[in-house]
Amino acid sequence: MDFRLPLIFFLILFTTQCCFSANTELKALMEIKAGLDPENKYLSSWTFNGDPCDGSFEGLCCNEKGQIANISLQGKGLSGKLSPAIAELKHLTGLYLHYNALYGEIPKEIANLTLLTDLYLNMNNLSGQIPPQIGELGSLKVLQLCYNQLTGSIPTQVGSLKKLNVLALQSNQLTGAIPASLGDLGTLIRLDLSFNSFFGSIPMKLADAPLLQVLDIRNNSLSGNVPLALKRLNDGFLFQNNPGLCGSGFASLKVCNDSDHINPSKPEVYGSGATGVTREIPETANLQLPCEQKPCSKPSKSQRGLILVALIVVIVALSVIGLVTFMQYRRQKQKLSSLSEVPENRLSTDQTKGFSRKNGSPLISLEYANGWDPLADGRNYNGFAESFRFNLEEVETATQYFSELNLLGKSNFSATYRGFLRDGSAIAIKSISKTSCKSDDAEFLKGLNVLASLKHENLVGLRGFCCSKARGECFLIYDFVPNGNLLSYLDVKDGNGQVLEWSTRVSIVKGIAKGIAYLHGNEVNKPALVHQNISAQKVLIDDQFNPLLSDSGLHNLLTNDIVFAALKGSAAMGYLAPEYTSTGRFTEKSDVYAFGVVVFQVLCGKRNMTSLVRVGGECCRIQDFIDPNLHGRYLEYEAAKLARIAWHCTHECPVERPSMEAVVQDLGSLVRYSGMISSDFVYYRSRKKMGNTSCIFFACVDQASIGVVERWGRFEKLAEPGLHLFNPCAGQWLAGVLSTRISSLDVRIETKTKDNVFVQLVCSIQYRVMKRHADDAFYELQNPKEQIQAFVFDVVRALVPRMDLDELFEQKGEVAKAVLEEIEKVMGEYGYSIEHILMVDIIPDSSVRKAMNEINAAQRLQLASVYKGDAEKILQVKRAEAEAEAKYLGGVGVARQRQAITDGLRENILNFSHKVEGTSAKEVMDLIMITQYFDTIKDLGNSSKNTTVFIPHGPGHVRDIGEQIRNGLMEAASAKVNVE
């Protein structure tokens, strides 16, 4: 019991702390709301009684612990101040307040947000200095303070932000020297200080920043030698409109002379130089004058006073003259250079519009980080929200500065990149060359307004735009569609690619039709629009395989020659309507024609279309051009209807083509009628919808088919294959045609066996319509395939759970027989004959298959080990037997050899004794032995391979050999004397 009390106390304390933390955050949110939206216009969803983490608070996201982690209120029209209560949200990681009209100072309490990684306060009216406490945000990666009215200098504490990747301070009123501490930012990638009033030199330490890719210092008052290390940035180093800069290795910079700073890390004293112009003294300047060898004379007090007064007068006068001259030069520069950069004091929307009206072109009058705003011409476009406009920095960051790894596609006039915004959402960015866009600003704005007004579930959503004069490009930001375009799902061969199922194809056709119909229709805020470039490549497929039409209305932004060049590609692929060659005009019927071609592509599964497709659709040969990858798994009635629609849409005469609204209505009936008419119903020329009256009085029933004839809506008779005449005036017509060929239906059933193994069975049913009962098949049964499938499910799921997995494999024929008996009895009543039922596959669960394979592998390894042991045993036995036999044979050979030697010696002794009388056998033996001994010594001496002679080395042995040799020689000599 003792251990429970601390636990209960801890739980109470923890609960109290959580509630206190939640109440603290909610109270802080109310204070932040009061500051940001004092009139309660935009944050009315923030209520004291609400829950910030249930999704009801606009722009708020919480972490898994229920703590505020993200505030995203960009472009909401907020016009208040940022409250110091923001410091109470200690778990905040992202603060996005850009594109608003906030004013006041940045609260120093923001330093308490130690987990903050993204701080976006740009595009507001913030004033005051950058708080030095901002250097305490150790987790900060992106600091966006650009396009405000900030003053003062950059705090040196910013150099403490060791994780900072982006620092954007452009278009403020900042002054002072560039802190050398910025060079301590080892992860800094982009630094933008342009359009401020910084002076002094560029710190050498900053030039050596290891990861720096972009340094923008344009339109400042910097001077001195530019570090050569910045040359590695190439186009990422922007330094224009800094007259005092000099250096070598940079094309547009003057070469430094003696009056310029040669060593930026140790600048000379900033005084009145050779030019007579006094320079301001930066914080990094070395104020100690070098002293020469000779002693320096000290001026008197009166001289020092006069010099000081004169110096002050000269400095003041020259400063005033220089300031006036510089301001006049800068104003004239902005007027005459088409305003390639952002005006310094772009503070609010009203000021922007006034500046635009005064300075002309709306396409270049307002620039967000090198992106100009085409809407800044004072016109009232209510369709555009502030959040619709992106700046170039956002686009560059999203695409990793247009990395080739993010390139999705490229054409002669555009390129498309994939990117990710800071909130993690995926986007597609289409980059269009400015030379490809319409030069007339009013036309461009009109086209942009059309694009912004297009909102439909089957159109790719446009998020915004950005234009950059510096890059000479416009960027359209769309939602990213993950599954590519429809073209990639055509011409699928040998399993290389995904084959679209029939239901998916029907859904895609319907979605495309709805998207085009929306473009052609008139809405309150949207005019009727012709797409002009419909193709399978322009149909994108999302993660749910819904079709999204891309590039809708894009031709309104492009020049005529670019649009014409795109038409060449459409004509080559067969999408261009034939009347365009004579009229040169696009109409809604041109889009209808292209839609018909896309429908044929979806049916055939092929990219390149030929005239045979239209001939096939006209001559009732549906089976001849349906995608073979479907293997017959499609509804023939739906295929027939789609073919008929495509045929009418691609009619040579535009007047005969239906409107897209009529097509959508006709496609909608697929769902309504596909269950009412047999799936074996094949295409015939109908008189009811969009039909040609040439086939009203007669109809053709194909071979292996049977027709159903009605009179005034009631069944009359069956029509055999051949040509039949009908009297429509008497209410007689051909209601439908059924195929009597054998059809195949593959049914997949998932169930489990008696031993709890989940399996998937593939059952193939072959069936056909019985001619004598074709009327029952036509009228009694709505959908035979679904009926068959239902009975297969019922029988299999009743039978298989009573079998083990092994029994199921052994008795799959019995399962097929049981299914056949049940379905044959039921379907016979509806005019269908079941020919065969095959259990073509039994697929256990993947984990079971893996386990079975492992068991099988283990058993085989065990059996292999037994075989291997037996083999090694046999091998050892055989080896022993061979060795024994070898030894036996070796012994026999030695015995025989010795016997032969003995026999030879005996013969030699007998021969010698017979020829030399008086010799004994021992004497002959001694003579033979000494002869063999010397022969051996001789052979050893004659052999070049022998280097050693073995002789007896025991005591007396050498003497015995010598005596034997000497005695032998003496005996031989005496024998010779005696003979003589």
GROMACS .gro file of N, CA and C in nm, residues 845-929:
model
  255
  845ASP      N    1  -0.191  -1.765  -4.777
  845ASP     CA    2  -0.140  -1.637  -4.730
  845ASP      C    3   0.012  -1.634  -4.744
  846SER      N    4   0.064  -1.515  -4.772
  846SER     CA    5   0.208  -1.502  -4.800
  846SER      C    6   0.292  -1.552  -4.683
  847SER      N    7   0.249  -1.524  -4.560
  847SER     CA    8   0.326  -1.571  -4.445
  847SER      C    9   0.324  -1.724  -4.436
  848VAL      N   10   0.208  -1.782  -4.473
  848VAL     CA   11   0.199  -1.929  -4.471
  848VAL      C   12   0.286  -1.989  -4.580
  849ARG      N   13   0.282  -1.926  -4.698
  849ARG     CA   14   0.368  -1.976  -4.806
  849ARG      C   15   0.515  -1.969  -4.766
  850LYS      N   16   0.551  -1.862  -4.702
  850LYS     CA   17   0.690  -1.849  -4.658
  850LYS      C   18   0.727  -1.957  -4.557
  851ALA      N   19   0.633  -1.981  -4.461
  851ALA     CA   20   0.659  -2.084  -4.361
  851ALA      C   21   0.667  -2.223  -4.427
  852MET      N   22   0.575  -2.249  -4.522
  852MET     CA   23   0.578  -2.377  -4.592
  852MET      C   24   0.708  -2.395  -4.669
  853ASN      N   25   0.753  -2.292  -4.732
  853ASN     CA   26   0.879  -2.300  -4.805
  853ASN      C   27   0.996  -2.325  -4.711
  854GLU      N   28   0.990  -2.260  -4.593
  854GLU     CA   29   1.098  -2.282  -4.497
  854GLU      C   30   1.097  -2.425  -4.444
  855ILE      N   31   0.975  -2.477  -4.417
  855ILE     CA   32   0.964  -2.616  -4.371
  855ILE      C   33   1.015  -2.711  -4.479
  856ASN      N   34   0.974  -2.689  -4.601
  856ASN     CA   35   1.018  -2.773  -4.713
  856ASN      C   36   1.169  -2.766  -4.729
  857ALA      N   37   1.221  -2.645  -4.718
  857ALA     CA   38   1.367  -2.628  -4.731
  857ALA      C   39   1.440  -2.701  -4.619
  858ALA      N   40   1.384  -2.691  -4.495
  858ALA     CA   41   1.447  -2.760  -4.382
  858ALA      C   42   1.444  -2.912  -4.400
  859GLN      N   43   1.329  -2.962  -4.445
  859GLN     CA   44   1.320  -3.107  -4.470
  859GLN      C   45   1.418  -3.151  -4.577
  860ARG      N   46   1.429  -3.074  -4.681
  860ARG     CA   47   1.523  -3.110  -4.787
  860ARG      C   48   1.668  -3.102  -4.738
  861LEU      N   49   1.696  -3.003  -4.653
  861LEU     CA   50   1.831  -2.994  -4.597
  861LEU      C   51   1.860  -3.114  -4.507
  862GLN      N   52   1.757  -3.154  -4.429
  862GLN     CA   53   1.774  -3.272  -4.344
  862GLN      C   54   1.800  -3.397  -4.428
  863LEU      N   55   1.722  -3.415  -4.532
  863LEU     CA   56   1.740  -3.530  -4.620
  863LEU      C   57   1.876  -3.524  -4.689
  864ALA      N   58   1.916  -3.407  -4.728
  864ALA     CA   59   2.047  -3.392  -4.792
  864ALA      C   60   2.159  -3.427  -4.695
  865SER      N   61   2.141  -3.392  -4.565
  865SER     CA   62   2.244  -3.426  -4.465
  865SER      C   63   2.255  -3.577  -4.448
  866VAL      N   64   2.138  -3.645  -4.447
  866VAL     CA   65   2.140  -3.792  -4.435
  866VAL      C   66   2.213  -3.853  -4.555
  867TYR      N   67   2.176  -3.807  -4.672
  867TYR     CA   68   2.242  -3.858  -4.792
  867TYR      C   69   2.392  -3.829  -4.790
  868LYS      N   70   2.425  -3.712  -4.744
  868LYS     CA   71   2.567  -3.675  -4.740
  868LYS      C   72   2.643  -3.763  -4.641
  869GLY      N   73   2.580  -3.793  -4.522
  869GLY     CA   74   2.645  -3.881  -4.425
  869GLY      C   75   2.665  -4.021  -4.479
  870ASP      N   76   2.560  -4.073  -4.543
  870ASP     CA   77   2.572  -4.206  -4.603
  870ASP      C   78   2.682  -4.210  -4.709
  871ALA      N   79   2.689  -4.105  -4.786
  871ALA     CA   80   2.791  -4.101  -4.891
  871ALA      C   81   2.930  -4.098  -4.831
  872GLU      N   82   2.947  -4.018  -4.725
  872GLU     CA   83   3.079  -4.012  -4.661
  872GLU      C   84   3.114  -4.147  -4.598
  873LYS      N   85   3.014  -4.215  -4.540
  873LYS     CA   86   3.038  -4.347  -4.481
  873LYS      C   87   3.083  -4.447  -4.587
  874ILE      N   88   3.010  -4.450  -4.696
  874ILE     CA   89   3.046  -4.541  -4.806
  874ILE      C   90   3.185  -4.507  -4.859
  875LEU      N   91   3.213  -4.380  -4.867
  875LEU     CA   92   3.343  -4.337  -4.919
  875LEU      C   93   3.456  -4.386  -4.829
  876GLN      N   94   3.436  -4.372  -4.697
  876GLN     CA   95   3.541  -4.417  -4.606
  876GLN      C   96   3.561  -4.570  -4.614
  877VAL      N   97   3.448  -4.642  -4.622
  877VAL     CA   98   3.459  -4.789  -4.633
  877VAL      C   99   3.534  -4.829  -4.760
  878LYS      N  100   3.496  -4.770  -4.867
  878LYS     CA  101   3.561  -4.802  -4.994
  878LYS      C  102   3.708  -4.763  -4.991
  879ARG      N  103   3.735  -4.650  -4.924
  879ARG     CA  104   3.875  -4.608  -4.917
  879ARG      C  105   3.957  -4.708  -4.835
  880ALA      N  106   3.899  -4.758  -4.726
  880ALA     CA  107   3.970  -4.856  -4.644
  880ALA      C  108   3.991  -4.987  -4.721
  881GLU      N  109   3.883  -5.030  -4.790
  881GLU     CA  110   3.896  -5.152  -4.870
  881GLU      C  111   4.003  -5.136  -4.977
  882ALA      N  112   4.006  -5.020  -5.042
  882ALA     CA  113   4.107  -4.997  -5.145
  882ALA      C  114   4.246  -4.997  -5.086
  883GLU      N  115   4.258  -4.937  -4.967
  883GLU     CA  116   4.391  -4.931  -4.905
  883GLU      C  117   4.439  -5.071  -4.865
  884ALA      N  118   4.345  -5.152  -4.811
  884ALA     CA  119   4.382  -5.288  -4.771
  884ALA      C  120   4.423  -5.371  -4.892
  885GLU      N  121   4.344  -5.358  -4.996
  885GLU     CA  122   4.376  -5.433  -5.117
  885GLU      C  123   4.508  -5.387  -5.176
  886ALA      N  124   4.534  -5.256  -5.168
  886ALA     CA  125   4.660  -5.204  -5.221
  886ALA      C  126   4.778  -5.260  -5.142
  887LYS      N  127   4.759  -5.265  -5.008
  887LYS     CA  128   4.869  -5.319  -4.926
  887LYS      C  129   4.890  -5.469  -4.954
  888TYR      N  130   4.779  -5.538  -4.971
  888TYR     CA  131   4.791  -5.681  -5.002
  888TYR      C  132   4.866  -5.700  -5.132
  889LEU      N  133   4.823  -5.630  -5.234
  889LEU     CA  134   4.889  -5.643  -5.363
  889LEU      C  135   5.034  -5.599  -5.355
  890GLY      N  136   5.060  -5.497  -5.273
  890GLY     CA  137   5.198  -5.452  -5.258
  890GLY      C  138   5.284  -5.561  -5.192
  891GLY      N  139   5.227  -5.627  -5.092
  891GLY     CA  140   5.301  -5.735  -5.025
  891GLY      C  141   5.329  -5.850  -5.119
  892VAL      N  142   5.226  -5.887  -5.196
  892VAL     CA  143   5.244  -5.995  -5.295
  892VAL      C  144   5.355  -5.959  -5.393
  893GLY      N  145   5.355  -5.833  -5.435
  893GLY     CA  146   5.457  -5.790  -5.532
  893GLY      C  147   5.596  -5.797  -5.472
  894VAL      N  148   5.609  -5.755  -5.346
  894VAL     CA  149   5.741  -5.758  -5.281
  894VAL      C  150   5.787  -5.903  -5.265
  895ALA      N  151   5.693  -5.989  -5.225
  895ALA     CA  152   5.730  -6.131  -5.206
  895ALA      C  153   5.777  -6.190  -5.338
  896ARG      N  154   5.706  -6.161  -5.441
  896ARG     CA  155   5.744  -6.213  -5.573
  896ARG      C  156   5.879  -6.154  -5.614
  897GLN      N  157   5.900  -6.028  -5.582
  897GLN     CA  158   6.028  -5.964  -5.619
  897GLN      C  159   6.144  -6.032  -5.546
  898ARG      N  160   6.120  -6.056  -5.419
  898ARG     CA  161   6.225  -6.119  -5.340
  898ARG      C  162   6.250  -6.263  -5.388
  899GLN      N  163   6.141  -6.330  -5.423
  899GLN     CA  164   6.155  -6.467  -5.475
  899GLN      C  165   6.236  -6.467  -5.603
  900ALA      N  166   6.210  -6.369  -5.687
  900ALA     CA  167   6.284  -6.358  -5.813
  900ALA      C  168   6.430  -6.330  -5.787
  901ILE      N  169   6.457  -6.242  -5.687
  901ILE     CA  170   6.599  -6.212  -5.652
  901ILE      C  171   6.669  -6.338  -5.601
  902THR      N  172   6.597  -6.411  -5.517
  902THR     CA  173   6.657  -6.533  -5.461
  902THR      C  174   6.686  -6.635  -5.572
  903ASP      N  175   6.589  -6.648  -5.660
  903ASP     CA  176   6.609  -6.742  -5.770
  903ASP      C  177   6.726  -6.698  -5.858
  904GLY      N  178   6.739  -6.573  -5.880
  904GLY     CA  179   6.848  -6.522  -5.963
  904GLY      C  180   6.983  -6.547  -5.898
  905LEU      N  181   6.989  -6.519  -5.765
  905LEU     CA  182   7.117  -6.542  -5.693
  905LEU      C  183   7.153  -6.689  -5.697
  906ARG      N  184   7.054  -6.776  -5.678
  906ARG     CA  185   7.082  -6.919  -5.679
  906ARG      C  186   7.135  -6.961  -5.814
  907GLU      N  187   7.076  -6.914  -5.920
  907GLU     CA  188   7.122  -6.950  -6.054
  907GLU      C  189   7.263  -6.899  -6.078
  908ASN      N  190   7.293  -6.776  -6.030
  908ASN     CA  191   7.427  -6.719  -6.049
  908ASN      C  192   7.532  -6.802  -5.974
  909ILE      N  193   7.496  -6.839  -5.851
  909ILE     CA  194   7.593  -6.917  -5.771
  909ILE      C  195   7.622  -7.052  -5.839
  910LEU      N  196   7.516  -7.116  -5.885
  910LEU     CA  197   7.533  -7.247  -5.950
  910LEU      C  198   7.616  -7.233  -6.077
  911ASN      N  199   7.588  -7.132  -6.156
  911ASN     CA  200   7.663  -7.110  -6.278
  911ASN      C  201   7.810  -7.082  -6.248
  912PHE      N  202   7.837  -6.996  -6.146
  912PHE     CA  203   7.974  -6.958  -6.113
  912PHE      C  204   8.051  -7.080  -6.058
  913SER      N  205   7.983  -7.157  -5.972
  913SER     CA  206   8.051  -7.275  -5.915
  913SER      C  207   8.081  -7.379  -6.024
  914HIS      N  208   7.994  -7.390  -6.120
  914HIS     CA  209   8.014  -7.485  -6.226
  914HIS      C  210   8.130  -7.444  -6.315
  915LYS      N  211   8.144  -7.312  -6.339
  915LYS     CA  212   8.250  -7.265  -6.430
  915LYS      C  213   8.382  -7.250  -6.357
  916VAL      N  214   8.379  -7.214  -6.228
  916VAL     CA  215   8.504  -7.195  -6.150
  916VAL      C  216   8.507  -7.306  -6.047
  917GLU      N  217   8.588  -7.403  -6.077
  917GLU     CA  218   8.594  -7.520  -5.989
  917GLU      C  219   8.667  -7.485  -5.861
  918GLY      N  220   8.631  -7.543  -5.753
  918GLY     CA  221   8.699  -7.526  -5.625
  918GLY      C  222   8.644  -7.413  -5.542
  919THR      N  223   8.544  -7.338  -5.591
  919THR     CA  224   8.487  -7.226  -5.513
  919THR      C  225   8.366  -7.279  -5.440
  920SER      N  226   8.355  -7.223  -5.318
  920SER     CA  227   8.239  -7.262  -5.239
  920SER      C  228   8.124  -7.162  -5.262
  921ALA      N  229   8.012  -7.202  -5.214
  921ALA     CA  230   7.894  -7.114  -5.230
  921ALA      C  231   7.910  -6.983  -5.153
  922LYS      N  232   7.977  -6.988  -5.035
  922LYS     CA  233   7.996  -6.865  -4.958
  922LYS      C  234   8.088  -6.771  -5.031
  923GLU      N  235   8.192  -6.821  -5.091
  923GLU     CA  236   8.285  -6.735  -5.163
  923GLU      C  237   8.214  -6.668  -5.282
  924VAL      N  238   8.135  -6.744  -5.349
  924VAL     CA  239   8.061  -6.686  -5.464
  924VAL      C  240   7.965  -6.577  -5.414
  925MET      N  241   7.904  -6.604  -5.300
  925MET     CA  242   7.808  -6.505  -5.247
  925MET      C  243   7.880  -6.378  -5.206
  926ASP      N  244   7.997  -6.392  -5.142
  926ASP     CA  245   8.073  -6.272  -5.104
  926ASP      C  246   8.112  -6.192  -5.227
  927LEU      N  247   8.157  -6.263  -5.329
  927LEU     CA  248   8.199  -6.194  -5.451
  927LEU      C  249   8.080  -6.118  -5.514
  928ILE      N  250   7.964  -6.183  -5.515
  928ILE     CA  251   7.845  -6.116  -5.573
  928ILE      C  252   7.810  -5.993  -5.493
  929MET      N  253   7.817  -6.005  -5.359
  929MET     CA  254   7.780  -5.891  -5.274
  929MET      C  255   7.874  -5.774  -5.294
   0.00000   0.00000   0.00000
